[in-house]
Amino acid sequence: MGVQQKLSAFLFQLSMFLLVSASQEHKKAKGRHSSKKDHNIKKLAVLLATAGAIMSIKSFNNSFSNNHQRLGVALYCIIWLQVLVGIFRPQRGSKKRSLWFFARRVVGTAVSLLGVLNVFIGLQAYQEKTSKSITTWNILFTVQISLIVIFYLLQ
């Protein structure tokens, strides 16, 4: 795996970790407004994901001939859709607010799950392209996801 590919993947993974962490902090607030720190973490996560997207679009073969590339583009679009939906949220007490909250929650969960799935799909595409073993990467990523899930459940 080239340096740019590793950096792009790292930026996207870091952004996902930051988003999950910020989401957990938001849940701890229990109805109170998110802190400025939470918002800044979320902004940083979106910027990191965007930087990874720009790197991948500029530097890699973007023939979109495999599922990893197509799902990656969809994930980048969904992340920015989340941002836009967050900006245009309904007022508190509005009837639309609960629907808005539910939709944001579903989309956010989908991004997390699809992001994890896309890493495994990308590793498989890497193995097919290079004939190199991905066993170590699969183990490391599975351990990472397991730790995030445990961290999520403990909070």
C-alpha angles and dihedrals in degrees: 000000000000123000093250092050091050092047093048091049091046092051092051093046091048091050091052091049091050092049092051091047093049090048090054091050089050091053090052089057089070101206098334120116117275113260123250086249091059091050092048091050090051091048090050091049092052091047092050091049089048091050089051090049093050090049092050094046094048100040111032139067100271100188089129087221094138135056093242092063094044094047090046092057090047090051093051090051093048092050090055090043087058090053093050094046088050091054093051099046120151121251119272111270093027117131089233093056096080092048090047091050092049092048092049090049093050093046092047092051091047091053091052095048095042090047091056091045091049092056091056091045089050092050090051091050089049091053092049092049098045104023087227121139116259096188094109092047091048091051093047093048093046090052090048093050091046091053091049091050091049090047089049094049094046091057 
